[in-house]
Tab-separated table of C-alpha atoms in Angstrom:
chain	number	residue	atom	x	y	z
A	1	MET	CA	18.207	21.445	17.490
A	2	SER	CA	16.599	21.062	14.072
A	3	GLY	CA	19.599	19.391	12.556
A	4	GLN	CA	19.581	16.441	14.944
A	5	ALA	CA	17.574	13.246	14.940
A	6	THR	CA	16.769	13.749	18.584
A	7	SER	CA	16.276	16.795	20.784
A	8	ARG	CA	15.134	17.404	24.338
A	9	ALA	CA	11.612	18.377	25.342
A	10	ASP	CA	10.793	20.960	27.957
A	11	THR	CA	10.120	18.061	30.330
A	12	GLY	CA	13.715	16.901	30.008
A	13	ALA	CA	12.741	13.714	28.156
A	14	PRO	CA	14.567	12.880	24.915
A	15	VAL	CA	12.668	13.562	21.690
A	16	ASN	CA	12.918	11.348	18.634
A	17	ALA	CA	12.068	13.656	15.722
A	18	ASN	CA	11.147	10.831	13.343
A	19	LEU	CA	8.812	9.225	15.894
A	20	ALA	CA	7.103	12.525	16.734
A	21	ILE	CA	6.619	13.565	13.109
A	22	GLY	CA	5.547	10.049	12.084
A	23	LEU	CA	2.865	9.991	14.774
A	24	LEU	CA	1.605	13.447	13.772
A	25	VAL	CA	1.607	12.573	10.049
A	26	GLY	CA	-0.317	9.345	10.653
A	27	SER	CA	-2.903	11.067	12.837
A	28	ALA	CA	-3.333	13.956	10.405
A	29	PHE	CA	-3.734	11.504	7.515
A	30	VAL	CA	-6.671	9.790	9.223
A	31	MET	CA	-8.240	13.118	10.158
A	32	ILE	CA	-8.009	14.697	6.716
A	33	LEU	CA	-9.093	11.475	5.047
A	34	ASN	CA	-12.233	11.959	7.108
A	35	GLU	CA	-12.771	15.463	5.634
A	36	THR	CA	-13.882	14.239	2.224
A	37	ILE	CA	-15.045	10.725	3.036
A	38	MET	CA	-18.610	12.051	2.738
A	39	SER	CA	-18.281	13.081	-0.932
A	40	VAL	CA	-19.189	9.712	-2.494
A	41	ALA	CA	-21.757	9.119	0.248
A	42	LEU	CA	-23.797	12.239	-0.557
A	43	PRO	CA	-26.309	10.508	-2.873
A	44	ALA	CA	-26.839	7.701	-0.342
A	45	LEU	CA	-27.250	10.195	2.509
A	46	ILE	CA	-29.688	12.297	0.480
A	47	ALA	CA	-31.877	9.228	-0.007
A	48	ASP	CA	-31.428	7.713	3.474
A	49	LEU	CA	-31.870	10.942	5.470
A	50	GLN	CA	-34.320	12.536	3.000
A	51	ILE	CA	-32.381	15.775	2.600
A	52	THR	CA	-31.533	18.011	-0.370
A	53	VAL	CA	-28.189	18.246	-2.194
A	54	GLY	CA	-27.630	21.699	-0.676
A	55	THR	CA	-28.204	20.343	2.828
A	56	ALA	CA	-26.065	17.251	2.293
A	57	GLN	CA	-23.062	19.233	1.071
A	58	TRP	CA	-22.906	20.904	4.493
A	59	LEU	CA	-21.539	17.620	5.863
A	60	THR	CA	-18.380	18.596	3.971
A	61	SER	CA	-18.682	22.387	3.890
A	62	GLY	CA	-19.724	22.563	7.559
A	63	PHE	CA	-16.740	20.435	8.531
A	64	LEU	CA	-14.373	22.708	6.594
A	65	LEU	CA	-16.112	25.830	7.871
A	66	THR	CA	-15.724	24.722	11.496
A	67	MET	CA	-12.046	24.139	10.874
A	68	ALA	CA	-11.700	27.576	9.312
A	69	VAL	CA	-13.254	29.125	12.422
A	70	VAL	CA	-11.116	27.116	14.877
A	71	ILE	CA	-7.738	27.157	13.104
A	72	PRO	CA	-7.038	30.880	13.726
A	73	ILE	CA	-6.966	30.026	17.431
A	74	THR	CA	-4.129	27.530	16.877
A	75	GLY	CA	-1.540	30.308	16.653
A	76	PHE	CA	-2.496	31.160	20.246
A	77	LEU	CA	-2.706	27.497	21.315
A	78	LEU	CA	0.746	26.627	19.953
A	79	GLN	CA	2.263	29.427	22.040
A	80	ARG	CA	0.226	28.774	25.171
A	81	PHE	CA	0.271	24.943	25.447
A	82	ARG	CA	2.748	22.129	24.868
A	83	PRO	CA	2.411	20.090	21.648
A	84	ARG	CA	1.580	16.944	23.631
A	85	GLN	CA	-1.324	18.679	25.379
A	86	ILE	CA	-2.665	19.994	22.075
A	87	TYR	CA	-2.342	16.570	20.438
A	88	ILE	CA	-4.243	14.780	23.210
A	89	ALA	CA	-7.064	17.358	23.130
A	90	SER	CA	-7.217	17.142	19.326
A	91	MET	CA	-7.434	13.336	19.158
A	92	THR	CA	-9.951	13.199	22.024
A	93	SER	CA	-12.275	15.626	20.218
A	94	PHE	CA	-11.888	13.789	16.918
A	95	SER	CA	-12.625	10.415	18.512
A	96	LEU	CA	-15.711	11.748	20.319
A	97	GLY	CA	-17.052	13.309	17.104
A	98	THR	CA	-16.492	10.055	15.225
A	99	LEU	CA	-18.518	8.161	17.846
A	100	ILE	CA	-21.374	10.700	17.679
A	101	ALA	CA	-21.479	10.470	13.868
A	102	ALA	CA	-21.492	6.672	13.917
A	103	LEU	CA	-24.479	6.632	16.291
A	104	ALA	CA	-26.358	9.521	14.606
A	105	PRO	CA	-30.073	8.766	14.025
A	106	GLY	CA	-30.514	11.693	11.603
A	107	PHE	CA	-28.890	14.639	9.849
A	108	GLY	CA	-28.784	16.902	12.905
A	109	MET	CA	-26.772	14.488	15.048
A	110	LEU	CA	-24.566	13.530	12.087
A	111	MET	CA	-23.773	17.207	11.506
A	112	THR	CA	-22.984	17.590	15.230
A	113	GLY	CA	-20.556	14.682	15.059
A	114	ARG	CA	-18.841	16.197	12.011
A	115	ILE	CA	-18.450	19.531	13.814
A	116	VAL	CA	-16.906	17.892	16.893
A	117	GLN	CA	-14.562	15.973	14.585
A	118	ALA	CA	-13.613	19.240	12.900
A	119	PHE	CA	-12.644	20.828	16.231
A	120	GLY	CA	-10.094	18.055	16.702
A	121	THR	CA	-8.872	18.110	13.108
A	122	ALA	CA	-8.434	21.884	13.035
A	123	VAL	CA	-5.310	22.063	15.177
A	124	MET	CA	-3.533	18.998	13.783
A	125	ILE	CA	-2.107	20.434	10.532
A	126	PRO	CA	-0.723	23.624	12.169
A	127	LEU	CA	0.742	21.436	14.924
A	128	LEU	CA	2.329	19.155	12.324
A	129	MET	CA	3.786	21.999	10.253
A	130	THR	CA	5.152	23.853	13.268
A	131	THR	CA	6.742	20.644	14.575
A	132	VAL	CA	8.459	20.048	11.223
A	133	LEU	CA	9.865	23.584	11.238
A	134	ARG	CA	11.211	22.999	14.758
A	135	LEU	CA	12.731	19.556	14.205
A	136	VAL	CA	13.754	19.329	10.520
A	137	PRO	CA	16.719	21.263	9.040
A	138	GLN	CA	16.106	23.581	6.085
A	139	GLU	CA	17.861	21.354	3.541
A	140	ARG	CA	15.472	18.452	4.278
A	141	ARG	CA	12.196	20.341	4.631
A	142	GLY	CA	11.143	19.929	1.008
A	143	ALA	CA	11.251	16.145	1.271
A	144	MET	CA	9.446	16.235	4.638
A	145	MET	CA	6.793	18.631	3.319
A	146	GLY	CA	6.364	16.221	0.426
A	147	THR	CA	5.283	13.659	2.991
A	148	ILE	CA	2.921	16.197	4.533
A	149	THR	CA	1.476	16.851	1.075
A	150	VAL	CA	0.464	13.186	1.077
A	151	VAL	CA	-1.566	14.022	4.180
A	152	ILE	CA	-3.046	17.271	2.885
A	153	ALA	CA	-3.818	16.212	-0.669
A	154	VAL	CA	-3.731	12.420	-0.979
A	155	ALA	CA	-5.907	11.671	2.043
A	156	PRO	CA	-8.898	13.585	0.641
A	157	ALA	CA	-8.130	12.208	-2.823
A	158	ILE	CA	-8.474	8.577	-1.710
A	159	GLY	CA	-11.339	9.362	0.675
A	160	PRO	CA	-13.932	8.752	-2.074
A	161	THR	CA	-12.358	5.362	-2.863
A	162	ILE	CA	-12.579	4.164	0.724
A	163	SER	CA	-16.051	5.661	1.013
A	164	GLY	CA	-17.221	3.838	-2.117
A	165	VAL	CA	-15.935	0.476	-0.894
A	166	VAL	CA	-17.452	0.890	2.581
A	167	LEU	CA	-20.774	2.136	1.216
A	168	THR	CA	-21.077	-0.830	-1.126
A	169	ALA	CA	-20.173	-3.452	1.473
A	170	LEU	CA	-21.444	-2.066	4.772
A	171	GLY	CA	-23.277	1.287	4.707
A	172	TRP	CA	-22.381	4.883	5.549
A	173	ARG	CA	-22.207	4.483	9.365
A	174	TRP	CA	-19.268	2.102	8.975
A	175	MET	CA	-17.179	4.941	7.568
A	176	PHE	CA	-17.083	6.164	11.161
A	177	TRP	CA	-16.951	2.804	12.960
A	178	ILE	CA	-13.821	1.873	10.985
A	179	VAL	CA	-12.097	5.201	11.759
A	180	LEU	CA	-12.907	5.174	15.502
A	181	PRO	CA	-10.497	2.408	16.674
A	182	ILE	CA	-7.699	3.910	14.559
A	183	ALA	CA	-8.252	7.288	16.232
A	184	LEU	CA	-8.245	5.709	19.697
A	185	ILE	CA	-4.980	3.865	18.989
A	186	ALA	CA	-3.384	7.124	17.790
A	187	LEU	CA	-4.592	8.852	20.959
A	188	ALA	CA	-3.052	6.155	23.150
A	189	ALA	CA	0.220	6.306	21.193
A	190	GLY	CA	0.402	10.074	21.641
A	191	VAL	CA	-0.170	9.805	25.372
A	192	ARG	CA	2.622	7.256	25.577
A	193	TRP	CA	5.286	8.538	23.185
A	194	LEU	CA	4.739	12.109	21.952
A	195	ARG	CA	7.352	14.464	23.405
A	196	VAL	CA	8.249	17.626	21.449
A	197	ALA	CA	10.374	20.532	22.654
A	198	ALA	CA	8.470	23.815	22.837
A	199	GLU	CA	8.623	27.116	24.660
A	200	THR	CA	5.263	28.229	26.034
A	201	ARG	CA	4.168	31.574	27.410
A	202	ARG	CA	1.072	32.714	29.237
A	203	ILE	CA	-0.856	35.009	26.908
A	204	PRO	CA	-4.525	35.960	27.240
A	205	LEU	CA	-7.104	34.694	24.763
A	206	ASP	CA	-8.883	37.603	23.086
A	207	VAL	CA	-12.495	36.409	23.117
A	208	LEU	CA	-13.663	39.241	20.855
A	209	SER	CA	-11.186	38.089	18.171
A	210	VAL	CA	-12.562	34.543	18.405
A	211	ILE	CA	-16.116	35.842	17.918
A	212	LEU	CA	-15.079	38.067	15.009
A	213	SER	CA	-13.234	35.173	13.377
A	214	ALA	CA	-16.312	32.944	13.599
A	215	LEU	CA	-18.570	35.653	12.177
A	216	ALA	CA	-16.134	36.482	9.378
A	217	PHE	CA	-15.407	33.015	8.025
A	218	GLY	CA	-18.807	31.598	8.913
A	219	GLY	CA	-20.713	34.462	7.320
A	220	LEU	CA	-18.780	34.371	4.065
A	221	VAL	CA	-19.102	30.639	3.466
A	222	PHE	CA	-22.694	30.425	4.699
A	223	GLY	CA	-23.668	33.292	2.429
A	224	LEU	CA	-21.968	31.768	-0.586
A	225	SER	CA	-23.664	28.423	0.016
A	226	GLY	CA	-27.007	30.174	0.342
A	227	VAL	CA	-26.895	31.504	-3.227
A	228	GLY	CA	-27.618	28.046	-4.633
A	229	GLU	CA	-30.296	27.364	-1.997
A	230	ALA	CA	-31.955	30.704	-2.771
A	231	ALA	CA	-32.102	29.775	-6.459
A	232	ARG	CA	-34.036	26.621	-5.487
A	233	GLY	CA	-36.246	28.540	-3.054
A	234	GLU	CA	-34.741	26.712	-0.046
A	235	ALA	CA	-32.703	29.497	1.626
A	236	LEU	CA	-33.726	30.353	5.185
A	237	VAL	CA	-32.336	33.909	4.856
A	238	ASP	CA	-31.243	36.153	2.014
A	239	PRO	CA	-27.682	34.941	1.254
A	240	TRP	CA	-26.363	38.485	1.002
A	241	ILE	CA	-27.094	39.108	4.686
A	242	PRO	CA	-24.577	36.571	6.092
A	243	THR	CA	-22.143	37.525	3.318
A	244	ALA	CA	-22.269	41.181	4.344
A	245	VAL	CA	-21.888	40.224	8.011
A	246	GLY	CA	-18.871	38.126	7.077
A	247	VAL	CA	-17.199	40.922	5.132
A	248	VAL	CA	-17.706	43.474	7.906
A	249	ALA	CA	-16.530	41.031	10.592
A	250	MET	CA	-13.449	40.192	8.508
A	251	VAL	CA	-12.471	43.850	8.234
A	252	VAL	CA	-12.920	44.389	11.977
A	253	PHE	CA	-11.058	41.145	12.746
A	254	VAL	CA	-8.055	42.183	10.647
A	255	LEU	CA	-7.957	45.665	12.186
A	256	ARG	CA	-8.112	44.210	15.691
A	257	GLN	CA	-5.300	41.732	14.986
A	258	LEU	CA	-3.113	44.538	13.629
A	259	ARG	CA	-3.627	46.468	16.865
A	260	LEU	CA	-3.169	43.483	19.190
A	261	GLN	CA	-0.052	42.145	17.457
A	262	SER	CA	1.833	45.341	18.364
A	263	GLU	CA	1.175	44.345	21.994
A	264	GLY	CA	2.014	40.656	21.425
A	265	ARG	CA	-1.598	39.601	22.145
A	266	ALA	CA	-2.991	38.860	18.670
A	267	LEU	CA	-5.148	35.764	18.253
A	268	LEU	CA	-3.712	35.422	14.737
A	269	ASP	CA	-0.555	37.460	14.120
A	270	LEU	CA	-0.792	38.770	10.535
A	271	ARG	CA	2.864	39.805	10.175
A	272	PRO	CA	3.662	36.758	7.981
A	273	LEU	CA	1.474	38.311	5.269
A	274	GLY	CA	3.926	41.217	5.156
A	275	PHE	CA	6.518	38.875	3.620
A	276	ARG	CA	5.769	38.989	-0.120
A	277	PRO	CA	7.002	35.438	-0.908
A	278	PHE	CA	4.719	34.102	1.837
A	279	ALA	CA	1.747	36.162	0.619
A	280	VAL	CA	2.152	35.115	-3.041
A	281	ALA	CA	2.498	31.449	-2.101
A	282	ILE	CA	-0.581	31.669	0.125
A	283	VAL	CA	-2.720	33.089	-2.708
A	284	LEU	CA	-1.650	30.260	-5.009
A	285	VAL	CA	-2.298	27.637	-2.310
A	286	VAL	CA	-5.811	29.044	-1.831
A	287	LEU	CA	-6.585	28.902	-5.558
A	288	SER	CA	-5.128	25.382	-5.810
A	289	MET	CA	-7.153	24.126	-2.846
A	290	MET	CA	-10.343	25.594	-4.316
A	291	SER	CA	-9.667	23.629	-7.502
A	292	LEU	CA	-8.801	20.461	-5.552
A	293	PHE	CA	-11.909	20.457	-3.364
A	294	GLY	CA	-14.052	21.495	-6.320
A	295	ALA	CA	-12.890	18.447	-8.229
A	296	LEU	CA	-13.305	16.180	-5.191
A	297	ILE	CA	-16.939	17.232	-4.774
A	298	LEU	CA	-17.952	17.650	-8.424
A	299	LEU	CA	-16.420	14.499	-9.866
A	300	PRO	CA	-18.290	11.988	-7.628
A	301	LEU	CA	-21.579	13.827	-8.251
A	302	TYR	CA	-20.956	13.817	-12.021
A	303	LEU	CA	-20.015	10.136	-12.077
A	304	GLN	CA	-23.006	8.992	-10.026
A	305	GLU	CA	-25.741	11.362	-11.189
A	306	VAL	CA	-24.789	11.923	-14.838
A	307	LEU	CA	-22.995	8.706	-15.811
A	308	LYS	CA	-25.087	6.669	-13.332
A	309	VAL	CA	-22.179	4.577	-12.018
A	310	SER	CA	-22.183	3.060	-8.537
A	311	ALA	CA	-20.469	4.471	-5.452
A	312	PHE	CA	-17.979	1.595	-5.631
A	313	VAL	CA	-17.007	2.386	-9.243
A	314	THR	CA	-16.801	6.086	-8.368
A	315	GLY	CA	-14.327	5.293	-5.612
A	316	LEU	CA	-12.202	3.170	-7.933
A	317	ALA	CA	-12.262	5.888	-10.607
A	318	VAL	CA	-10.554	8.469	-8.376
A	319	LEU	CA	-8.121	5.986	-6.814
A	320	PRO	CA	-5.408	6.210	-9.538
A	321	GLY	CA	-5.206	9.973	-9.056
A	322	GLY	CA	-4.800	9.572	-5.314
A	323	LEU	CA	-2.048	6.995	-5.753
A	324	VAL	CA	-0.204	9.184	-8.261
A	325	MET	CA	-0.305	12.122	-5.875
A	326	GLY	CA	1.006	9.940	-3.075
A	327	LEU	CA	3.928	8.769	-5.199
A	328	LEU	CA	4.773	12.259	-6.442
A	329	GLY	CA	4.664	14.030	-3.052
A	330	PRO	CA	8.082	12.967	-1.705
A	331	VAL	CA	9.646	13.147	-5.200
A	332	VAL	CA	8.489	16.723	-5.716
A	333	GLY	CA	9.685	17.560	-2.196
A	334	ARG	CA	13.202	16.347	-2.969
A	335	LEU	CA	13.194	18.264	-6.266
A	336	TYR	CA	12.222	21.408	-4.369
A	337	ASP	CA	15.217	20.960	-2.060
A	338	ARG	CA	17.441	20.923	-5.174
A	339	ILE	CA	15.913	23.441	-7.622
A	340	GLY	CA	13.434	25.589	-5.672
A	341	ALA	CA	9.747	26.307	-6.198
A	342	ARG	CA	9.321	28.159	-9.498
A	343	PRO	CA	10.573	25.399	-11.878
A	344	LEU	CA	7.923	23.130	-10.346
A	345	VAL	CA	5.037	25.505	-9.673
A	346	VAL	CA	4.860	27.127	-13.126
A	347	PRO	CA	4.444	23.898	-15.130
A	348	GLY	CA	2.202	22.505	-12.386
A	349	ALA	CA	-0.176	25.461	-12.720
A	350	VAL	CA	-0.284	25.037	-16.508
A	351	VAL	CA	-1.083	21.314	-16.206
A	352	LEU	CA	-3.784	22.006	-13.584
A	353	ALA	CA	-5.502	24.628	-15.754
A	354	LEU	CA	-5.401	22.422	-18.872
A	355	ALA	CA	-6.870	19.474	-16.955
A	356	LEU	CA	-9.772	21.538	-15.626
A	357	TRP	CA	-10.496	22.949	-19.080
A	358	ALA	CA	-10.567	19.361	-20.338
A	359	PHE	CA	-13.231	18.538	-17.722
A	360	THR	CA	-15.525	21.152	-19.293
A	361	THR	CA	-15.808	18.920	-22.401
A	362	LEU	CA	-17.442	16.027	-20.528
A	363	ASP	CA	-20.958	14.915	-21.459
A	364	ALA	CA	-23.414	12.138	-20.610
A	365	SER	CA	-21.572	9.601	-22.787
A	366	SER	CA	-17.944	10.317	-21.826
A	367	PRO	CA	-15.978	7.064	-21.329
A	368	LEU	CA	-14.817	6.305	-17.810
A	369	TRP	CA	-11.176	5.761	-18.864
A	370	LYS	CA	-11.048	9.323	-20.236
A	371	ILE	CA	-12.301	10.764	-16.934
A	372	ILE	CA	-9.747	8.731	-14.952
A	373	ALA	CA	-6.928	9.939	-17.240
A	374	MET	CA	-8.026	13.568	-16.893
A	375	HIS	CA	-8.167	13.217	-13.115
A	376	VAL	CA	-4.629	11.793	-13.036
A	377	VAL	CA	-3.373	14.749	-15.102
A	378	LEU	CA	-5.126	17.131	-12.707
A	379	VAL	CA	-3.449	15.669	-9.618
A	380	VAL	CA	-0.042	15.744	-11.335
A	381	GLY	CA	-0.478	19.514	-11.682
A	382	LEU	CA	-1.558	19.842	-8.059
A	383	SER	CA	1.383	17.721	-6.889
A	384	LEU	CA	3.848	19.991	-8.652
A	385	MET	CA	2.290	23.006	-6.934
A	386	LEU	CA	1.297	22.197	-3.360
A	387	THR	CA	4.522	20.873	-1.789
A	388	PRO	CA	6.788	23.651	-3.210
A	389	LEU	CA	4.261	26.371	-2.358
A	390	ILE	CA	3.702	25.242	1.238
A	391	THR	CA	7.402	24.647	1.909
A	392	ASP	CA	8.434	27.931	0.292
A	393	ALA	CA	5.781	29.926	2.158
A	394	LEU	CA	6.754	28.682	5.624
A	395	GLY	CA	10.479	28.623	4.878
A	396	ARG	CA	10.504	32.380	4.232
A	397	LEU	CA	9.363	33.254	7.755
A	398	PRO	CA	11.509	33.966	10.819
A	399	GLY	CA	11.258	31.412	13.623
A	400	ASP	CA	9.067	33.505	15.929
A	401	LEU	CA	6.310	33.571	13.289
A	402	ASP	CA	6.278	29.820	12.570
A	403	SER	CA	3.125	29.019	14.522
A	404	HIS	CA	1.172	31.986	13.163
A	405	GLY	CA	2.355	31.305	9.602
A	406	SER	CA	1.186	27.707	9.915
A	407	ALA	CA	-2.152	28.866	11.357
A	408	ILE	CA	-2.679	31.397	8.532
A	409	LEU	CA	-1.829	28.781	5.915
A	410	ALA	CA	-4.100	26.140	7.432
A	411	THR	CA	-6.929	28.646	7.962
A	412	LEU	CA	-6.903	29.831	4.371
A	413	GLN	CA	-6.637	26.261	3.068
A	414	GLN	CA	-9.835	25.350	4.881
A	415	VAL	CA	-11.600	28.558	3.882
A	416	ALA	CA	-10.604	27.837	0.283
A	417	GLY	CA	-11.928	24.285	0.563
A	418	ALA	CA	-15.221	25.401	2.098
A	419	ALA	CA	-15.631	28.321	-0.311
A	420	GLY	CA	-14.703	26.155	-3.301
A	421	THR	CA	-17.168	23.457	-2.306
A	422	ALA	CA	-19.946	25.993	-1.751
A	423	LEU	CA	-19.145	27.919	-4.941
A	424	PHE	CA	-19.067	24.894	-7.241
A	425	ILE	CA	-22.192	23.320	-5.739
A	426	THR	CA	-23.950	26.675	-6.158
A	427	VAL	CA	-22.876	27.043	-9.793
A	428	MET	CA	-23.848	23.447	-10.512
A	429	SER	CA	-27.281	23.924	-8.925
A	430	LEU	CA	-27.951	27.168	-10.790
A	431	ALA	CA	-26.885	25.717	-14.153
A	432	SER	CA	-28.729	22.391	-13.843
A	433	ALA	CA	-32.130	22.257	-15.499
A	434	ASP	CA	-33.773	20.985	-12.310
A	435	ALA	CA	-31.485	21.177	-9.273
A	436	ALA	CA	-34.062	19.382	-7.128
A	437	THR	CA	-33.589	16.180	-9.156
A	438	GLY	CA	-29.776	16.279	-9.046
A	439	THR	CA	-26.839	17.184	-11.272
A	440	ASP	CA	-27.059	17.185	-15.063
A	441	VAL	CA	-24.478	17.716	-17.825
A	442	ALA	CA	-25.053	21.484	-18.034
A	443	GLY	CA	-24.595	21.903	-14.285
A	444	ALA	CA	-21.440	19.797	-14.147
A	445	ARG	CA	-19.907	21.636	-17.116
A	446	ALA	CA	-20.653	25.051	-15.620
A	447	ALA	CA	-19.056	24.075	-12.309
A	448	PHE	CA	-15.934	22.670	-13.996
A	449	LEU	CA	-15.752	25.844	-16.103
A	450	CYS	CA	-15.735	27.908	-12.909
A	451	ALA	CA	-12.868	25.790	-11.528
A	452	ALA	CA	-10.950	26.125	-14.805
A	453	VAL	CA	-11.252	29.924	-14.765
A	454	ILE	CA	-9.918	30.047	-11.178
A	455	ALA	CA	-6.933	27.873	-12.133
A	456	THR	CA	-6.232	30.065	-15.171
A	457	VAL	CA	-6.260	33.224	-13.047
A	458	ALA	CA	-3.507	31.677	-10.920
A	459	LEU	CA	-1.095	31.251	-13.868
A	460	PRO	CA	0.491	34.747	-13.934
A	461	LEU	CA	1.033	34.683	-10.160
A	462	THR	CA	3.322	31.651	-10.434
A	463	LEU	CA	5.989	33.855	-12.052
A	464	LEU	CA	6.364	35.722	-8.742
A	465	ILE	CA	7.509	32.590	-6.887
A	466	GLY	CA	11.182	32.439	-5.866
A	467	ARG	CA	13.620	30.427	-7.962
A	468	ARG	CA	15.679	28.908	-5.154
A	469	PRO	CA	14.836	27.421	-1.736
A	470	PRO	CA	15.045	30.060	1.037
A	471	ALA	CA	17.887	30.266	3.503
A	472	ASP	CA	17.011	28.866	6.923
A	473	ALA	CA	14.897	31.686	8.357
A	474	THR	CA	14.398	29.828	11.582
A	475	ALA	CA	18.034	29.365	12.361
């Protein structure tokens, strides 16, 4: 089936693979663009809603955290429901959340809208990846995953640019009013045209696993975010309490999944982690995503609060990096199909680490052109890493583990994004002379140093990546 341009859905209707994947890619692009569209808007929101930096960053971290809690359920959903049903539910939730956020009178309602959006966004990337594995032959997956990398990495990279333009011309609410009609059109298109072949089976949802998953991921990220708030005297609870709850819940969650997967009832089947190539690639993806989201959050704050440039200029400053990543995604994907992951990932990791170390040299008088150049170098390193790592990880799995492998990958990506955002904001707050008044040079440098150390730790692991593309495990 995967080697053909068309296949047949379980309804008997013909499936056009290019149409189905194109619709999913377009929808996912809009959704993930929405993940980081708040980054440039944080200073404006802090002033308009009269909230602190730590509170404002939850508009991004809370979004990512919600996704991290929901995504583990997608392994179950992709087995239980048809792709069309999942897509319609996803786009409906995203559209509703966008409307709530656009109408929000204050932070509480805005946060609610972001959470509802996140519920819809959470299932889209696993759905997209699983659909690609079902419809695209092994020899073309690198190029296709290169396109998906545009969704995963370029959308959040150009989010600040769009945000800066909209903020300057219209105001922060229009970031949602502009997205809403696009989401509704995508929903209507999915109802009309999306047909993807899939085998479903009736399996029970383990409610205890859902609760444990929420406690595990929620506790860890909430606790990490609370370290910075505690340093400013703003934490509602001791940050080590939710962190400890998260660690304990994670251990219990893993043990329960190991028991349930032997009965075929696991919420998130962990067997993919038993494949070493998958596990190594996942670790590197996590470290890369922490660096990516760290840069996406730190750079706008540094540009606006240290260099004192406008939101519009901030958006333009990160645009070249986003465009470069978009251009490199399909190219790197095709190179992966020819030469495998390691020849791309190793130099990519070196470039990423060097770029982040370069960011630690910034000060209050650094020229804007230098920052733009450093950002472009950083995204070149990420481009060389993400597509090969994601394609290699999923390509090493047998077909019956596709949905769970995609769910694990997407879950850990979001956890990495949320943890990276919380970690770097915390480090920046602790290192700034007066966190209550915003970011200063010392805080920005300390946060970039933290990101650079993480990227450096990843370097030795790249040598464990396979040299050649995997044989078709799903065949």
